[in-house]
Amino acid sequence: MTHSPSSISRPLPVPPPLSARARLAKWWRGEATAPAKRVQFDRPLTPWVFLLPQLAVVVIFFYWPSVQAVTSSFYLEDPFGFSATFVGLDNYTDALSSGEYLSTATFTAGFALVVTALSLGLGLLLAVKADKVIRGASIYKTVLISVYAIAPPVAALIGMMLFDMHIGPFTQLAGLFGYDLKVGVNYWDTAFAMTLIAVWKQIPYNFIFFLSGLQSVPVSVREAALIDARTGWARFKDVILPLLAPTAFFLLIINITYALFDTFAIIDVIVKDKPANNPMTLVYKIYLDGFKGNDIGGSSAQSVILMVIVAALTVVQFRFLERRVHYG
Amino acid sequence: MAEITLKNVGKTYAGGVTAVSEVNLEIRDGEFIVLVGPSGCGKSTLLRMVAGLEEISTGEVAIGARVVNKIEPSERDIAMVFQNYALYPHMTVRENMAYGLKNRKTPKGEIEARVAEAARMLELNAYLDRKPRALSGGQRQRVAMGRAIVRQPEAFLFDEPLSNLDAKLRVSMRGEIRKLQRRLGTTALYVTHDQLEAMTLADRLVVLNGGRVEQVGTPLEVYHRPATTFVAAFIGSPAMNLLDAHVVGGRVILEGHDMGPAQAPDGPVTLGIRAEELQSAPRGLPVKLDYVEELGASRILHVAAGGQYLAFVQSPEIAIPEQIYLTVRPQALHLFDTATGARIGQVPAPVAEPVP
């Protein structure tokens, strides 16, 4: 996040405990109940003092930049920031009618979809397998989780070493099969490397959550399923998976956010010193246009569009998907 | 429906701890067997071995004619009721009951019929479309029972199914389980640590201690002819008085007082007398009153005879005498070996016929 322009809304930076999510979801549906215990303050200002740090963070880092972004999206600013001309919706029409913008948007959607699907799927697979390991379980888990401790740019650097066009083992491996892998030059080769690194980086996160979700499935319920269902697949599909649904829903939101925003560092490392025509996400394009291209107005318009898309996505997720989730 | 045969069954955990050893048991078709014992006696482990949730270390378990040691739990044709119900929280009551059948490719119409029948028997009709969390403890217990019934298995396995219910509900559910099992005629294996539950439910009791079988018998046999001091102390409330006594010339001598005849060689013995069998009389074993427990319908008097304490039951209508002397019928004297705790001799204890 630190690299990305400040005007982007991040849906739900919510801590994991289930109750918090359930409460948030309730609040979203407008069913928020009165808190169990009401705290009385002697002076009316006291609660606001307690709220101040949190409010300050939200206002300074979210509302203020958002307003800035919306405002500057209606202006055309000169590169040195001396003057700005009101241009109405021109920045928006420019962005939406630009083929480059649309192809980046398409790539972003595909990238988010693939990264989310793969990192959720592989994370779940590894968690299910790790859950069954009894001997050496802690070593196995530590090895899987340790990747999460690597910072995204470092992960991308490691990835680029592996994909290096001269000495990268992956490039050599592809060469063995007669394929000339050109990461950083060929659009789809770069997209492949980008996806692989992004997925690799995210798997441990999903793994941790899925594993703890699996371990919270009551033993006796598993045993009841062992008697009721004949195949491991039936037990997993009918009993374990529905009980994992709250975890999966939470991870889905987090993973989409990750693919859209938090892959910035990875993309930056992969594409910044490479020739043009490399794939990138909308967030990275906003950064490029705004800070490299000095087109603050256009970049702001793009970030407002992204904000709207993400907001819409969040609504869809909570309104339609969450209904199907059973909270224990 | 089928008989269950356990041959030299034993369980040793990876750490070398032996939970169950050398259990031999033949359960007849349609019989209600209760495994009873204190916590950690291996009764649940034994049940879980029959269910297939625990690997069998030694010996053989057969359901019907089939040795099931290597057969998956789902293929053993048993249904289990768990202590904490183990209902699937995301399924409705109906789905919970139907799930096992669905996995066995039972035709839809048949599933519906069986679920409806079970719901009728257990009075769950009104709750079929509810999720378990919207049910009370007793209702959840019924759903767990229903899930077992609809399967129409060879055997029911109950793992302390009533221990999470309150006392009143426990008594009524106990009766229902018994009636249901009689009606369906399905072999049942039931684990409990509650000796009252064991006595009331069982056709035959299996008393376990430290992973070994202490005694197998009908509730009345076990009550009237306990095979060991452990069984004597475990079954019955208040617990049987176990006292240090001596046999001298075919008479039992307790604290210097002749209690009655004994068919045992001379020497020290453990004398067991049920609190219900002791009676105060004008003459007999002189005792000093220690304290009194009033139970309403009866009264338990705790008394000391020499240095040994014993309890006896008296009707609350009888006044507590100043000086208490206790007598006992000769048939009610149980003699046990002091070293091994095993029953000595054939004291002719009248075994009442069980009510059919």
CSV table of C-alpha atoms in Angstrom, one decimal, chain A residues 146-297:
chain,number,residue,atom,x,y,z
A,146,SER,CA,7.7,-18.7,6.3
A,147,VAL,CA,7.2,-17.4,2.7
A,148,TYR,CA,4.7,-14.9,4.3
A,149,ALA,CA,7.6,-13.3,6.1
A,150,ILE,CA,9.2,-12.2,2.9
A,151,ALA,CA,8.5,-8.6,1.8
A,152,PRO,CA,6.7,-8.3,-1.6
A,153,PRO,CA,9.6,-6.5,-3.3
A,154,VAL,CA,12.0,-9.2,-2.1
A,155,ALA,CA,9.7,-11.9,-3.3
A,156,ALA,CA,9.6,-10.2,-6.7
A,157,LEU,CA,13.4,-9.9,-6.7
A,158,ILE,CA,13.7,-13.6,-6.0
A,159,GLY,CA,11.1,-14.3,-8.7
A,160,MET,CA,13.0,-12.2,-11.2
A,161,MET,CA,16.2,-14.0,-10.4
A,162,LEU,CA,14.4,-17.3,-11.1
A,163,PHE,CA,13.0,-15.9,-14.4
A,164,ASP,CA,16.2,-14.1,-15.4
A,165,MET,CA,16.6,-14.3,-19.2
A,166,HIS,CA,20.2,-15.3,-19.0
A,167,ILE,CA,20.7,-17.3,-15.8
A,168,GLY,CA,17.2,-17.9,-14.5
A,169,PRO,CA,16.5,-21.6,-13.8
A,170,PHE,CA,12.9,-21.3,-14.9
A,171,THR,CA,14.0,-19.8,-18.2
A,172,GLN,CA,16.4,-22.7,-18.6
A,173,LEU,CA,13.7,-25.2,-17.6
A,174,ALA,CA,11.4,-23.7,-20.2
A,175,GLY,CA,14.3,-23.9,-22.7
A,176,LEU,CA,14.5,-27.7,-22.1
A,177,PHE,CA,11.0,-27.9,-23.4
A,178,GLY,CA,12.0,-25.8,-26.4
A,179,TYR,CA,10.2,-22.6,-25.2
A,180,ASP,CA,12.0,-19.3,-25.2
A,181,LEU,CA,10.8,-17.6,-22.0
A,182,LYS,CA,11.3,-13.9,-22.3
A,183,VAL,CA,10.0,-12.3,-19.1
A,184,GLY,CA,10.0,-8.5,-19.3
A,185,VAL,CA,9.9,-8.5,-23.1
A,186,ASN,CA,7.1,-10.8,-24.1
A,187,TYR,CA,3.7,-9.6,-22.7
A,188,TRP,CA,2.3,-13.0,-21.8
A,189,ASP,CA,5.6,-14.4,-20.4
A,190,THR,CA,5.7,-11.4,-18.1
A,191,ALA,CA,2.1,-11.9,-17.2
A,192,PHE,CA,2.9,-15.5,-16.4
A,193,ALA,CA,5.8,-14.7,-14.1
A,194,MET,CA,3.8,-11.9,-12.5
A,195,THR,CA,1.0,-14.2,-11.7
A,196,LEU,CA,3.2,-17.0,-10.4
A,197,ILE,CA,5.1,-14.7,-8.1
A,198,ALA,CA,1.9,-13.0,-6.8
A,199,VAL,CA,0.3,-16.4,-6.2
A,200,TRP,CA,3.4,-17.8,-4.5
A,201,LYS,CA,3.5,-14.8,-2.2
A,202,GLN,CA,-0.1,-15.1,-1.2
A,203,ILE,CA,-0.4,-18.8,-0.6
A,204,PRO,CA,1.0,-18.8,2.9
A,205,TYR,CA,-1.5,-16.2,4.1
A,206,ASN,CA,-4.4,-18.3,2.8
A,207,PHE,CA,-2.7,-21.4,4.2
A,208,ILE,CA,-2.6,-20.0,7.7
A,209,PHE,CA,-6.3,-19.1,7.7
A,210,PHE,CA,-7.5,-22.3,6.1
A,211,LEU,CA,-5.5,-24.4,8.5
A,212,SER,CA,-6.8,-22.7,11.5
A,213,GLY,CA,-10.3,-22.9,10.0
A,214,LEU,CA,-9.9,-26.6,9.5
A,215,GLN,CA,-8.6,-27.1,13.0
A,216,SER,CA,-11.7,-25.4,14.4
A,217,VAL,CA,-14.0,-27.9,12.8
A,218,PRO,CA,-15.1,-30.0,15.8
A,219,VAL,CA,-13.5,-33.4,16.0
A,220,SER,CA,-16.9,-35.1,16.8
A,221,VAL,CA,-18.5,-33.5,13.7
A,222,ARG,CA,-15.6,-34.9,11.6
A,223,GLU,CA,-16.2,-38.3,13.2
A,224,ALA,CA,-19.9,-38.2,12.6
A,225,ALA,CA,-19.1,-37.5,8.9
A,226,LEU,CA,-16.7,-40.4,9.0
A,227,ILE,CA,-19.6,-42.7,9.8
A,228,ASP,CA,-22.1,-40.9,7.6
A,229,ALA,CA,-20.1,-40.4,4.4
A,230,ARG,CA,-18.3,-43.0,2.5
A,231,THR,CA,-15.6,-41.0,0.6
A,232,GLY,CA,-13.2,-38.4,1.8
A,233,TRP,CA,-14.4,-36.1,-1.0
A,234,ALA,CA,-18.0,-36.3,0.1
A,235,ARG,CA,-16.9,-35.5,3.7
A,236,PHE,CA,-14.9,-32.6,2.5
A,237,LYS,CA,-17.5,-31.2,0.1
A,238,ASP,CA,-20.5,-31.6,2.4
A,239,VAL,CA,-19.2,-31.0,5.9
A,240,ILE,CA,-15.7,-29.5,6.0
A,241,LEU,CA,-16.1,-27.0,3.2
A,242,PRO,CA,-19.4,-25.4,4.4
A,243,LEU,CA,-17.8,-25.0,7.8
A,244,LEU,CA,-14.9,-23.3,6.2
A,245,ALA,CA,-17.1,-20.9,4.2
A,246,PRO,CA,-16.7,-18.0,6.6
A,247,THR,CA,-13.0,-18.3,6.4
A,248,ALA,CA,-13.1,-18.6,2.6
A,249,PHE,CA,-15.3,-15.6,2.3
A,250,PHE,CA,-13.0,-13.5,4.3
A,251,LEU,CA,-10.0,-14.7,2.3
A,252,LEU,CA,-11.8,-14.1,-0.9
A,253,ILE,CA,-12.2,-10.4,-0.1
A,254,ILE,CA,-8.6,-10.2,1.2
A,255,ASN,CA,-7.2,-12.0,-1.9
A,256,ILE,CA,-9.1,-9.8,-4.4
A,257,THR,CA,-7.8,-6.8,-2.5
A,258,TYR,CA,-4.3,-8.3,-2.6
A,259,ALA,CA,-4.4,-9.0,-6.3
A,260,LEU,CA,-5.7,-5.5,-7.1
A,261,PHE,CA,-3.6,-3.4,-4.8
A,262,ASP,CA,-0.9,-5.2,-2.8
A,263,THR,CA,0.7,-6.7,-5.9
A,264,PHE,CA,2.0,-3.2,-6.6
A,265,ALA,CA,5.5,-3.9,-5.3
A,266,ILE,CA,5.8,-7.1,-7.2
A,267,ILE,CA,4.7,-5.4,-10.5
A,268,ASP,CA,7.0,-2.5,-9.8
A,269,VAL,CA,10.0,-4.8,-9.5
A,270,ILE,CA,9.1,-6.8,-12.5
A,271,VAL,CA,8.3,-4.0,-15.0
A,272,LYS,CA,10.0,-0.8,-14.0
A,273,ASP,CA,13.3,-1.4,-15.8
A,274,LYS,CA,11.9,-3.3,-18.7
A,275,PRO,CA,10.8,-2.2,-22.2
A,276,ALA,CA,7.2,-1.0,-22.7
A,277,ASN,CA,4.2,-3.1,-23.4
A,278,ASN,CA,4.4,-5.1,-20.2
A,279,PRO,CA,1.2,-6.1,-18.4
A,280,MET,CA,0.3,-4.1,-15.3
A,281,THR,CA,-2.6,-3.6,-13.0
A,282,LEU,CA,-4.8,-0.4,-12.8
A,283,VAL,CA,-3.1,0.6,-9.6
A,284,TYR,CA,0.3,0.5,-11.2
A,285,LYS,CA,-1.0,2.4,-14.3
A,286,ILE,CA,-2.4,5.1,-12.0
A,287,TYR,CA,1.0,5.4,-10.4
A,288,LEU,CA,2.8,5.5,-13.8
A,289,ASP,CA,0.5,8.1,-15.3
A,290,GLY,CA,0.4,10.3,-12.2
A,291,PHE,CA,4.0,10.2,-11.0
A,292,LYS,CA,6.0,9.2,-14.0
A,293,GLY,CA,3.7,10.8,-16.6
A,294,ASN,CA,2.9,13.8,-14.4
A,295,ASP,CA,-0.7,13.6,-15.5
A,296,ILE,CA,-2.3,14.2,-12.1
A,297,GLY,CA,-5.7,14.9,-13.4
